[in-house]
Coordinates of C-alpha atoms in Angstrom, one line a residue:
Chain A
M1 CA -136.8 116.3 162.2
Q2 CA -134.4 114.6 164.5
L3 CA -132.4 117.9 164.8
V4 CA -135.2 119.6 165.7
V5 CA -136.1 117.3 168.6
F6 CA -132.2 117.1 169.5
V7 CA -132.3 121.0 170.1
I8 CA -135.6 121.0 172.4
A9 CA -134.7 118.1 174.5
S10 CA -131.2 119.6 174.7
L11 CA -132.8 123.1 176.1
M12 CA -134.5 121.5 178.1
V13 CA -131.5 119.6 179.7
L14 CA -129.6 123.1 179.4
V15 CA -132.1 124.8 181.2
G16 CA -132.9 122.5 183.9
A17 CA -129.3 121.9 184.8
V18 CA -128.9 125.9 185.1
G19 CA -131.5 125.5 187.3
V20 CA -130.6 123.5 189.7
V21 CA -127.6 125.6 190.2
L22 CA -129.5 128.8 190.3
R23 CA -132.6 128.7 191.9
R24 CA -132.8 130.0 195.2
H25 CA -135.2 127.4 196.4
P26 CA -134.7 124.0 196.9
V27 CA -138.3 123.3 195.8
H28 CA -137.8 125.2 192.7
A29 CA -134.3 123.7 191.6
A30 CA -135.8 120.6 192.4
L31 CA -138.3 121.0 189.5
S32 CA -135.7 122.5 187.5
L33 CA -133.8 118.8 188.1
V34 CA -137.1 117.0 187.2
L35 CA -136.9 119.1 183.8
T36 CA -133.4 118.1 182.9
L37 CA -134.1 114.1 183.6
F38 CA -137.4 114.5 181.1
G39 CA -134.9 115.9 178.6
V40 CA -132.4 113.0 178.6
A41 CA -136.1 110.9 178.6
V42 CA -136.6 112.4 174.8
H43 CA -133.1 112.0 174.2
F44 CA -133.8 108.5 175.1
V45 CA -136.8 108.4 172.6
A46 CA -135.1 109.5 169.9
Q47 CA -132.2 107.1 170.0
E48 CA -135.1 104.2 170.2
A49 CA -134.2 103.5 173.5
H50 CA -137.9 103.4 174.8
F51 CA -137.3 100.9 178.0
L52 CA -134.6 103.3 179.0
A53 CA -136.7 106.4 178.6
A54 CA -140.2 104.7 180.6
V55 CA -137.6 103.7 183.3
Q56 CA -135.6 107.0 183.5
V57 CA -138.9 108.5 184.1
I58 CA -140.2 106.2 186.6
V59 CA -137.0 105.9 188.8
Y60 CA -135.6 109.1 188.1
A61 CA -138.7 111.5 188.0
G62 CA -140.9 109.5 190.2
A63 CA -139.2 108.2 192.8
I64 CA -136.1 109.7 193.6
V65 CA -136.8 113.3 193.1
V66 CA -139.8 112.7 195.1
L67 CA -138.1 111.3 198.2
F68 CA -135.6 114.8 197.4
L69 CA -139.3 117.1 197.6
F70 CA -140.1 115.1 200.5
V71 CA -137.1 115.6 202.6
I72 CA -137.4 119.5 201.8
M73 CA -141.3 119.3 203.0
L74 CA -140.8 117.6 206.0
L75 CA -137.4 119.6 207.1
G76 CA -139.3 122.9 205.9
V77 CA -135.9 124.3 204.1
D78 CA -137.0 127.8 203.7
S79 CA -135.4 130.1 201.2
A80 CA -134.3 132.0 203.6
D81 CA -131.7 129.4 204.9
D82 CA -127.9 130.7 204.7
L83 CA -126.4 128.7 202.4
R84 CA -123.2 130.7 202.9
I85 CA -122.6 128.6 206.5
E86 CA -120.6 125.5 205.0
R87 CA -121.6 122.3 206.6
L88 CA -118.7 120.4 205.4
P89 CA -115.6 122.8 204.6
I90 CA -114.3 120.3 201.6
Q91 CA -117.5 120.2 199.9
R92 CA -117.4 122.9 197.1
P93 CA -113.6 122.5 196.6
L94 CA -114.3 118.9 195.5
A95 CA -117.4 119.6 193.6
A96 CA -115.4 121.8 191.5
V97 CA -112.8 119.4 191.1
M98 CA -115.4 116.8 190.1
G99 CA -116.8 119.1 187.8
V100 CA -113.5 120.0 186.0
G101 CA -112.6 116.3 185.4
I102 CA -116.0 115.9 184.2
V103 CA -116.1 118.1 181.6
G104 CA -112.4 117.3 180.4
L105 CA -113.6 113.7 180.2
L106 CA -116.4 114.4 177.9
I107 CA -114.1 117.1 176.0
A108 CA -111.5 113.8 175.5
A109 CA -114.3 111.6 174.9
V110 CA -115.7 113.9 172.0
V111 CA -112.1 114.3 170.6
A112 CA -111.2 110.9 170.3
T113 CA -114.4 109.5 168.4
R114 CA -114.2 112.6 166.0
G115 CA -112.9 110.6 163.3
S116 CA -115.5 107.1 163.3
E117 CA -118.8 106.9 162.2
P118 CA -121.9 108.9 163.6
L119 CA -124.0 106.0 165.4
Q120 CA -127.2 105.5 163.9
A121 CA -130.5 105.9 165.8
G122 CA -131.4 102.5 167.6
A123 CA -128.3 100.7 166.1
G124 CA -128.0 97.6 167.2
I125 CA -132.0 97.3 168.6
N126 CA -134.0 95.6 165.9
V127 CA -136.9 98.0 165.9
A128 CA -137.1 98.7 162.4
G129 CA -140.1 96.5 161.5
V130 CA -141.2 96.8 157.9
G131 CA -144.4 95.0 158.2
I132 CA -147.1 95.3 160.7
D133 CA -146.5 92.3 162.3
D134 CA -142.7 92.6 162.5
A135 CA -142.8 96.3 164.1
V136 CA -145.1 94.5 167.0
A137 CA -142.6 91.7 167.3
G138 CA -139.9 94.4 167.3
H139 CA -141.8 96.0 169.9
D140 CA -140.0 94.4 172.6
A141 CA -136.7 94.3 171.1
N142 CA -135.4 96.8 173.8
I143 CA -136.2 94.9 177.0
T144 CA -135.3 91.6 175.1
Q145 CA -131.7 93.0 174.8
L146 CA -131.3 94.8 177.8
A147 CA -132.3 91.3 179.7
G148 CA -129.5 89.6 177.8
N149 CA -127.1 92.1 178.5
L150 CA -128.1 91.8 182.3
F151 CA -128.8 89.0 182.7
A152 CA -126.4 86.7 180.9
D153 CA -123.5 89.0 179.4
Y154 CA -122.7 90.9 182.7
V155 CA -124.9 89.0 185.3
F156 CA -122.0 89.2 187.7
A157 CA -121.4 93.1 187.6
F158 CA -125.2 93.2 187.9
E159 CA -125.3 91.0 190.9
L160 CA -122.5 93.2 192.2
T161 CA -124.0 95.9 192.0
S162 CA -127.4 95.5 193.9
V163 CA -125.1 94.1 196.9
L164 CA -123.4 97.4 196.7
L165 CA -127.0 99.1 197.1
I166 CA -128.2 96.4 199.8
V167 CA -125.1 97.1 201.7
A168 CA -125.4 100.6 201.4
V169 CA -129.4 100.5 202.3
A170 CA -128.6 98.6 205.4
G171 CA -125.7 101.1 206.3
T172 CA -128.0 103.6 206.3
V173 CA -130.2 102.4 208.8
V174 CA -127.5 100.9 210.8
L175 CA -125.7 104.4 210.9
T176 CA -129.0 106.6 211.5
R177 CA -130.4 104.2 214.4
R178 CA -128.7 105.0 217.9
E179 CA -128.8 102.7 220.9
K180 CA -130.3 104.3 223.8
P181 CA -128.3 104.7 226.7
P182 CA -130.2 102.8 229.5
S183 CA -130.8 105.7 232.1
E184 CA -132.3 105.9 235.6
E185 CA -135.7 107.5 233.9
D186 CA -136.5 104.7 231.2
A187 CA -136.5 102.2 234.0
P188 CA -140.3 101.7 234.8
Chain B
M1 CA -137.7 107.4 163.6
T2 CA -139.0 103.8 162.7
G3 CA -139.5 103.4 166.1
V4 CA -141.7 106.3 167.3
L5 CA -143.9 105.9 164.1
A6 CA -144.7 102.1 165.0
I7 CA -147.0 103.6 167.6
D8 CA -149.9 103.4 165.1
P9 CA -149.9 101.0 161.9
L10 CA -151.4 103.8 160.1
L11 CA -147.9 105.9 160.5
F12 CA -146.0 103.1 158.1
G13 CA -144.7 103.8 154.8
E14 CA -145.1 107.2 153.3
L15 CA -147.5 110.3 155.4
K16 CA -150.8 110.6 153.8
W17 CA -153.3 112.9 154.6
M18 CA -156.2 110.1 155.8
P19 CA -154.1 108.0 158.7
L20 CA -153.4 111.9 159.9
V21 CA -157.0 112.8 160.4
I22 CA -158.0 109.4 161.5
V23 CA -155.3 109.9 164.1
A24 CA -157.0 113.4 165.2
L25 CA -160.1 112.1 165.7
K26 CA -159.3 109.4 167.6
V27 CA -157.7 112.1 169.8
L28 CA -160.9 114.5 169.5
V29 CA -162.8 110.7 170.2
I30 CA -160.9 110.3 173.3
F31 CA -160.7 113.4 175.1
V32 CA -164.9 114.5 174.5
V33 CA -165.6 110.2 175.4
G34 CA -163.1 111.1 178.6
L35 CA -164.8 114.2 179.8
V36 CA -168.6 112.6 179.3
G37 CA -167.2 109.9 181.1
T38 CA -166.4 111.1 183.8
M39 CA -169.1 113.4 183.7
F40 CA -170.9 109.8 184.1
M41 CA -168.8 108.1 186.4
V42 CA -169.6 111.3 189.1
W43 CA -173.2 110.8 188.6
F44 CA -173.0 107.1 188.8
E45 CA -171.2 107.3 192.0
R46 CA -173.5 109.9 193.7
K47 CA -176.4 107.5 192.8
V48 CA -175.0 104.0 193.6
I49 CA -174.0 105.3 196.9
A50 CA -177.2 106.9 197.3
G51 CA -179.0 103.6 196.5
M52 CA -176.6 102.1 198.9
Q53 CA -177.5 104.4 201.8
N54 CA -181.5 104.2 201.4
R55 CA -181.3 107.7 199.9
I56 CA -182.7 109.3 196.1
G57 CA -179.7 110.8 194.8
P58 CA -179.5 113.7 192.7
N59 CA -182.7 113.5 190.7
K60 CA -183.3 117.4 189.8
A61 CA -181.2 117.7 186.9
G62 CA -182.1 116.2 183.9
P63 CA -184.0 112.6 183.9
F64 CA -182.7 110.6 186.2
G65 CA -180.8 113.9 187.5
I66 CA -178.0 112.6 184.8
L67 CA -177.0 116.6 184.2
Q68 CA -176.0 117.5 187.6
T69 CA -172.5 117.3 187.5
L70 CA -172.9 119.6 184.4
A71 CA -174.6 122.0 186.5
D72 CA -171.9 121.4 189.2
G73 CA -169.2 122.3 186.6
V74 CA -170.9 125.5 185.4
K75 CA -171.1 126.6 188.8
L76 CA -167.2 125.7 189.7
F77 CA -166.8 127.6 186.6
F78 CA -168.2 131.2 187.8
K79 CA -166.8 130.9 191.2
E80 CA -164.1 133.3 192.4
D81 CA -160.6 132.1 191.6
L82 CA -158.6 132.7 194.9
L83 CA -154.8 132.4 195.0
P84 CA -153.4 132.9 198.5
D85 CA -151.6 135.3 199.8
R86 CA -148.3 132.9 200.8
A87 CA -148.6 130.3 198.1
D88 CA -145.8 129.8 195.5
R89 CA -147.7 131.6 192.3
F90 CA -146.0 129.8 189.6
V91 CA -146.2 126.1 191.1
F92 CA -149.7 126.5 192.9
R93 CA -151.0 127.4 189.0
L94 CA -149.1 124.3 187.3
A95 CA -149.8 121.9 190.2
P96 CA -153.9 121.1 188.7
F97 CA -151.9 120.4 185.5
L98 CA -149.5 118.0 186.2
A99 CA -152.7 116.0 187.8
F100 CA -155.0 116.4 185.0
V101 CA -152.7 115.9 181.8
P102 CA -151.4 112.8 183.2
A103 CA -154.9 111.1 184.2
F104 CA -155.9 112.0 180.3
L105 CA -153.0 110.6 179.1
V106 CA -153.5 106.7 180.0
W107 CA -156.2 107.0 177.7
A108 CA -153.8 106.8 174.6
V109 CA -152.3 102.7 175.2
L110 CA -155.6 101.5 176.4
P111 CA -157.0 99.3 173.9
L112 CA -160.5 100.7 174.0
G113 CA -162.1 97.8 171.2
G114 CA -161.1 96.1 168.0
D115 CA -161.1 92.8 167.0
Y116 CA -158.9 90.3 169.0
R117 CA -160.8 87.1 167.7
D118 CA -158.5 84.1 165.8
G119 CA -155.2 85.9 166.5
N120 CA -156.4 89.3 165.1
R121 CA -154.1 91.5 166.3
G122 CA -157.0 94.2 167.4
L123 CA -157.0 95.9 163.4
V124 CA -159.8 96.9 162.2
E125 CA -160.9 98.6 158.6
W126 CA -161.5 102.4 158.8
F127 CA -162.2 104.6 155.5
G128 CA -159.9 101.8 154.0
H129 CA -157.2 101.8 156.1
A130 CA -155.8 99.1 158.9
T131 CA -156.0 100.7 162.6
R132 CA -156.6 100.1 166.3
V133 CA -159.4 101.4 168.3
Q134 CA -156.5 102.9 170.4
L135 CA -154.4 105.6 170.3
A136 CA -150.9 104.6 170.2
D137 CA -149.2 101.2 171.0
P138 CA -145.8 102.6 172.3
P139 CA -142.9 100.3 172.8
V140 CA -143.0 100.6 176.3
G141 CA -146.5 100.3 176.4
I142 CA -148.0 99.6 180.2
L143 CA -145.1 101.4 181.3
L144 CA -146.2 104.4 180.2
V145 CA -148.8 103.8 182.7
L146 CA -146.7 103.3 185.5
A147 CA -144.6 106.6 184.7
L148 CA -148.0 108.7 184.1
S149 CA -149.2 107.8 187.8
S150 CA -145.9 108.9 188.8
I151 CA -145.8 112.2 187.5
A152 CA -149.4 112.9 188.9
V153 CA -148.0 112.6 192.3
Y154 CA -146.4 115.5 191.6
G155 CA -149.5 117.6 190.9
I156 CA -150.7 116.5 194.5
M157 CA -147.7 117.0 196.5
L158 CA -146.7 120.1 194.8
A159 CA -150.3 121.3 195.3
G160 CA -150.5 120.7 199.0
W161 CA -146.9 122.6 199.2
S162 CA -147.5 125.5 197.1
S163 CA -150.8 126.7 199.1
G164 CA -148.6 127.9 201.7
S165 CA -150.7 126.3 204.6
K166 CA -150.5 123.6 206.9
Y167 CA -153.1 121.2 206.1
P168 CA -152.9 121.0 202.3
L169 CA -149.1 120.5 203.2
L170 CA -149.9 117.3 205.2
G171 CA -152.8 115.9 203.1
A172 CA -149.8 115.8 200.5
V173 CA -147.1 114.5 202.3
R174 CA -149.7 111.7 203.1
A175 CA -150.0 111.5 199.4
T176 CA -147.0 111.3 198.3
A177 CA -146.0 108.5 201.5
Q178 CA -149.3 106.7 200.3
M179 CA -149.0 106.6 196.4
V180 CA -144.7 106.2 196.4
S181 CA -145.4 102.9 198.4
Y182 CA -148.3 101.4 196.9
E183 CA -146.5 101.9 193.5
A184 CA -143.9 99.5 194.6
A185 CA -146.8 96.7 195.2
L186 CA -148.5 97.8 192.0
G187 CA -145.5 97.3 189.8
L188 CA -144.3 94.0 191.2
S189 CA -148.0 92.7 190.5
L190 CA -147.8 94.0 187.0
A191 CA -144.6 92.2 186.4
A192 CA -146.2 89.1 186.8
V193 CA -148.5 90.2 184.2
L194 CA -145.7 90.9 182.0
L195 CA -143.9 87.1 182.9
T196 CA -147.5 85.5 181.4
S197 CA -147.7 87.4 178.8
G198 CA -144.1 88.4 177.6
S199 CA -144.8 91.7 176.4
L200 CA -144.9 95.5 177.9
S201 CA -147.1 96.5 174.7
T202 CA -151.3 96.4 175.5
V203 CA -151.7 94.7 172.3
G204 CA -149.5 91.9 173.0
I205 CA -150.8 91.5 177.0
V206 CA -154.2 91.9 175.2
G207 CA -153.5 89.4 172.6
T208 CA -152.7 86.5 174.9
Q209 CA -155.8 86.6 176.8
D210 CA -158.1 85.0 174.5
S211 CA -160.1 82.5 176.5
L212 CA -161.4 82.5 180.2
S213 CA -158.6 80.3 181.3
N214 CA -155.9 82.7 179.3
W215 CA -157.4 85.5 180.8
N216 CA -154.4 87.1 183.3
V217 CA -156.5 87.1 186.4
V218 CA -156.8 83.1 186.1
A219 CA -153.0 82.4 184.1
T220 CA -151.0 84.6 187.2
G221 CA -153.4 82.7 190.0
V222 CA -156.0 85.5 191.1
V223 CA -152.8 86.9 193.7
P224 CA -151.5 89.6 191.7
F225 CA -154.7 90.6 190.6
V226 CA -155.9 91.2 194.0
I227 CA -152.7 92.8 195.2
F228 CA -153.0 95.3 192.1
V229 CA -156.6 96.2 192.8
I230 CA -155.8 97.0 196.6
A231 CA -152.4 98.5 195.2
A232 CA -154.4 100.8 192.6
T233 CA -157.2 102.0 195.0
A234 CA -154.6 103.2 197.2
E235 CA -152.9 104.8 194.3
L236 CA -156.3 106.7 193.6
N237 CA -156.5 107.5 196.9
R238 CA -160.1 106.4 197.2
P239 CA -161.8 105.1 199.9
P240 CA -161.0 102.8 202.2
F241 CA -157.4 104.8 201.5
D242 CA -158.6 108.2 200.9
L243 CA -156.5 109.5 204.1
V244 CA -155.3 112.1 201.6
E245 CA -158.3 113.8 202.1
A246 CA -159.6 112.7 205.2
E247 CA -162.0 115.8 205.9
Q248 CA -162.1 115.2 209.9
E249 CA -158.5 115.5 210.1
L250 CA -156.9 117.9 207.1
V251 CA -160.2 120.1 206.2
G252 CA -160.0 118.9 202.8
G253 CA -156.4 117.5 201.7
F254 CA -153.8 119.3 199.4
N255 CA -156.9 120.8 197.7
T256 CA -158.0 123.1 200.3
E257 CA -157.1 126.1 199.0
Y258 CA -157.8 125.7 195.5
S259 CA -161.0 127.0 194.2
S260 CA -163.2 127.3 190.8
L261 CA -161.5 126.1 187.8
R262 CA -158.1 124.8 189.4
F263 CA -160.1 122.8 192.2
A264 CA -162.4 121.7 188.7
L265 CA -159.3 120.1 187.2
F266 CA -158.6 117.7 190.6
F267 CA -161.7 116.9 190.9
L268 CA -161.8 115.5 187.1
A269 CA -158.3 114.3 187.2
E270 CA -159.3 112.4 190.4
F271 CA -162.6 110.9 188.6
M272 CA -161.0 110.2 185.7
N273 CA -157.9 108.3 187.0
T274 CA -160.6 105.9 188.6
I275 CA -162.1 104.9 185.0
T276 CA -158.5 104.6 183.4
M277 CA -157.3 102.7 186.5
S278 CA -160.5 100.5 185.9
G279 CA -159.1 100.4 182.4
V280 CA -155.8 99.6 183.0
I281 CA -157.1 96.2 185.5
V282 CA -159.6 95.1 182.6
T283 CA -156.2 95.6 179.8
L284 CA -154.1 93.3 182.1
F285 CA -155.8 91.1 183.9
L286 CA -159.4 90.3 181.9
G287 CA -158.8 90.4 178.7
G288 CA -159.5 94.0 177.3
P289 CA -161.7 94.4 174.3
Q290 CA -161.7 90.1 174.4
P291 CA -164.9 88.1 174.7
L292 CA -166.0 85.6 177.0
A293 CA -164.8 82.5 175.6
I294 CA -164.4 79.1 177.9
G295 CA -163.0 76.7 175.8
D296 CA -164.3 76.4 172.1
W297 CA -167.2 78.7 173.3
T298 CA -167.4 82.1 173.0
A299 CA -170.0 84.4 174.3
D300 CA -170.9 86.6 170.7
I301 CA -173.1 89.4 170.6
P302 CA -175.6 89.0 167.8
L303 CA -176.2 91.3 165.5
V304 CA -172.4 93.5 166.3
G305 CA -169.5 92.8 164.2
N306 CA -166.8 91.6 165.6
G307 CA -165.1 94.9 165.6
L308 CA -167.6 96.9 167.7
E309 CA -168.2 93.9 169.8
G310 CA -164.4 94.7 171.6
T311 CA -165.5 98.0 172.5
I312 CA -168.7 96.8 174.2
W313 CA -167.1 94.0 176.0
F314 CA -164.5 96.4 177.4
L315 CA -167.3 99.1 178.4
L316 CA -169.0 96.1 180.3
K317 CA -165.6 95.0 182.0
L318 CA -165.1 98.2 182.8
L319 CA -168.8 99.2 184.6
L320 CA -168.2 96.3 186.4
F321 CA -165.2 97.9 187.8
L322 CA -166.6 101.4 188.5
Y323 CA -169.5 99.5 190.0
I324 CA -166.6 97.7 192.3
Y325 CA -164.8 101.1 193.2
V326 CA -168.0 102.3 194.2
W327 CA -169.1 99.6 196.3
F328 CA -165.8 100.1 198.5
R329 CA -166.4 103.5 199.3
A330 CA -170.0 102.7 200.3
T331 CA -169.1 99.8 202.3
L332 CA -165.3 99.8 203.7
P333 CA -164.3 102.2 206.6
R334 CA -161.2 103.9 206.4
L335 CA -157.9 103.0 207.6
R336 CA -155.9 104.7 210.0
Y337 CA -152.5 105.5 208.8
D338 CA -150.1 103.1 210.3
Q339 CA -152.3 100.4 209.1
L340 CA -152.4 101.7 205.7
M341 CA -148.3 101.8 205.7
D342 CA -148.1 98.3 207.5
L343 CA -150.9 96.9 204.7
G344 CA -148.6 98.2 202.0
W345 CA -144.9 97.8 203.2
K346 CA -145.5 94.4 205.2
V347 CA -148.5 92.6 203.4
L348 CA -148.7 93.6 199.8
I349 CA -145.1 93.9 198.8
P350 CA -143.7 90.6 200.5
I351 CA -146.8 88.8 199.0
S352 CA -146.2 90.0 195.4
L353 CA -142.6 89.7 195.6
G354 CA -143.0 85.8 196.4
W355 CA -145.6 85.2 194.0
F356 CA -144.0 86.7 191.1
L357 CA -140.7 84.5 192.1
L358 CA -143.1 81.7 192.2
L359 CA -144.4 82.2 189.1
A360 CA -141.0 82.7 187.5
A361 CA -139.9 79.4 188.7
L362 CA -142.7 77.6 187.2
R363 CA -142.3 79.4 184.1
L364 CA -138.4 78.5 184.2
G365 CA -139.5 74.5 184.6
R366 CA -142.0 74.9 182.0
D367 CA -139.4 75.8 179.8
E368 CA -136.9 73.1 180.9
D369 CA -139.0 70.6 181.3
W370 CA -138.6 70.1 185.0
N371 CA -141.1 68.1 187.2
V372 CA -143.7 70.3 187.7
W373 CA -144.6 69.4 191.4
L374 CA -141.3 68.9 192.5
V375 CA -140.7 72.6 191.2
A376 CA -143.5 74.0 192.6
G377 CA -142.8 72.5 196.2
V378 CA -139.4 73.6 196.1
S379 CA -140.3 77.1 195.8
V380 CA -142.9 77.2 198.0
A381 CA -140.6 75.6 200.8
G382 CA -138.2 78.3 199.8
L383 CA -140.5 81.4 200.2
L384 CA -141.9 79.4 203.0
V385 CA -138.6 80.2 204.8
A386 CA -137.8 83.4 203.5
A387 CA -141.5 84.1 204.8
V388 CA -140.8 82.9 208.5
V389 CA -137.5 85.2 208.8
M390 CA -139.3 87.8 207.5
F391 CA -141.7 87.5 210.2
G392 CA -139.2 86.6 212.9
A393 CA -137.3 89.8 211.9
M394 CA -140.6 92.3 211.9
K395 CA -141.3 90.7 215.5
V396 CA -137.8 91.5 216.8
S397 CA -137.8 94.9 215.6
G398 CA -141.6 95.6 216.9
R399 CA -140.3 94.1 220.1
N400 CA -137.6 96.6 220.2
R401 CA -139.4 99.4 219.5
Q402 CA -141.7 99.0 222.1
Q403 CA -139.0 98.6 224.8
G404 CA -137.6 101.8 223.3
A405 CA -134.3 100.1 222.7
V406 CA -134.1 102.0 219.4
Y407 CA -135.1 105.2 217.9

């Protein structure tokens, strides 16, 4: 059962990922990305990380890709757009380096942990209630433990991340807004 | 896999045939009741609005015109199914399902009945098995509703874009901006409920609301309830927030190019969303299937067992909200687009965030045995300072925009 879920979800992830790269039309590429995100969410559920799965769908599929699509629609990017014109010349070599680096890291991680015990689904999360009432008590095990991690153990890292995000938002607003030079026409 | 199976008490232990049959029966009942309920909702809305406007409304098909929706549905089935030339074929076909399926799936997590009295967790006996009058109780519970409503955005957005025509595109862009904006206010007022109930699962949320003073509408202090109802109306694209399909400006909105069955799916999804969203509000704020109870006194419906009584209470509360939605539509004029965005971002989100912080502070004060009045006073003062700073910032930015200093 686990294997079936794993294979189907992994297929979703891989087909989506290939689709993002290969589809010509930006909207189709964004939809392929949604497929990938759903596949990852299924993986999360199979690992008993229900809360992460829900957040994955709400935040990534529900907000971020919707914003991508929004921008694509508003700008009216057409499939006729020539992708061979490079706006940022360094972009492709950099992407290649990053891709190779990530593949290397993943292979290294797999090789390094080859000898260790396989992780059990939901290890460390008390979701395996036996009776009915235990199960309900174990229902919120996910958020309780995540909250403990975020707001007690790693509270400084968490807060620093939120500061970083706010700085990024403020920076974006400042950079995209320009002061209008006072000119003769503007004067009433 | 225990966590996955925990969605229903039936599925514990070894799998037998009877529990599977019961689950299949629940799915069937929910599907049929959902469709019939939607039919009823369309008729109810037309009839009530007609009453409010001194008209008669549908009165030809069946008694009181109750079969009018069925007739309309049959007519839609036999219409020609158009596929515009400039449409993106695959996405155009996909979009109605993306709108329709989430609308149905929300039913799965709503407790539609059951016995929640005296600390019972909604368990009823069916064919000798303990179960709930609810399809599933997943660990993420109410977050599933948020996730599904964020998928429903895709249905509308892709429908508008794939039509390859400008009015649907404009409608879709409006709809997406509106739904994404109001989802924030929706989520923040939901957080207040979760803070008070201390659980994500709908069974847990209903379980804590065992008397009128514990109903979340009272326990969270009314403000999150009001914000949730407003944000839900906007999320549903219902009047007064129906800019998505403003006929005067956009022909028909995102579904202009759709006809026949595909249009019927959008139509169904829209009305079903109204029902499910009312169900979500009832579950979150009005105790779902819990009976009305004040102190030790409980409003008991005679001659009906406690298990069935839950369903009756749920339906009564649901009808109240369906009526309120129709009432909104009959009374309120449509908002202008900038008013809509201002209301969402500058009013609802700050208020719900502030109220959430206040509730959290009070909760912390209660847990730590601090002086309630001191905690409340300090938090209100802090929130007031924040509000003054925010209004000052908005004033400055408004002035800058009027002078054209920044663009």
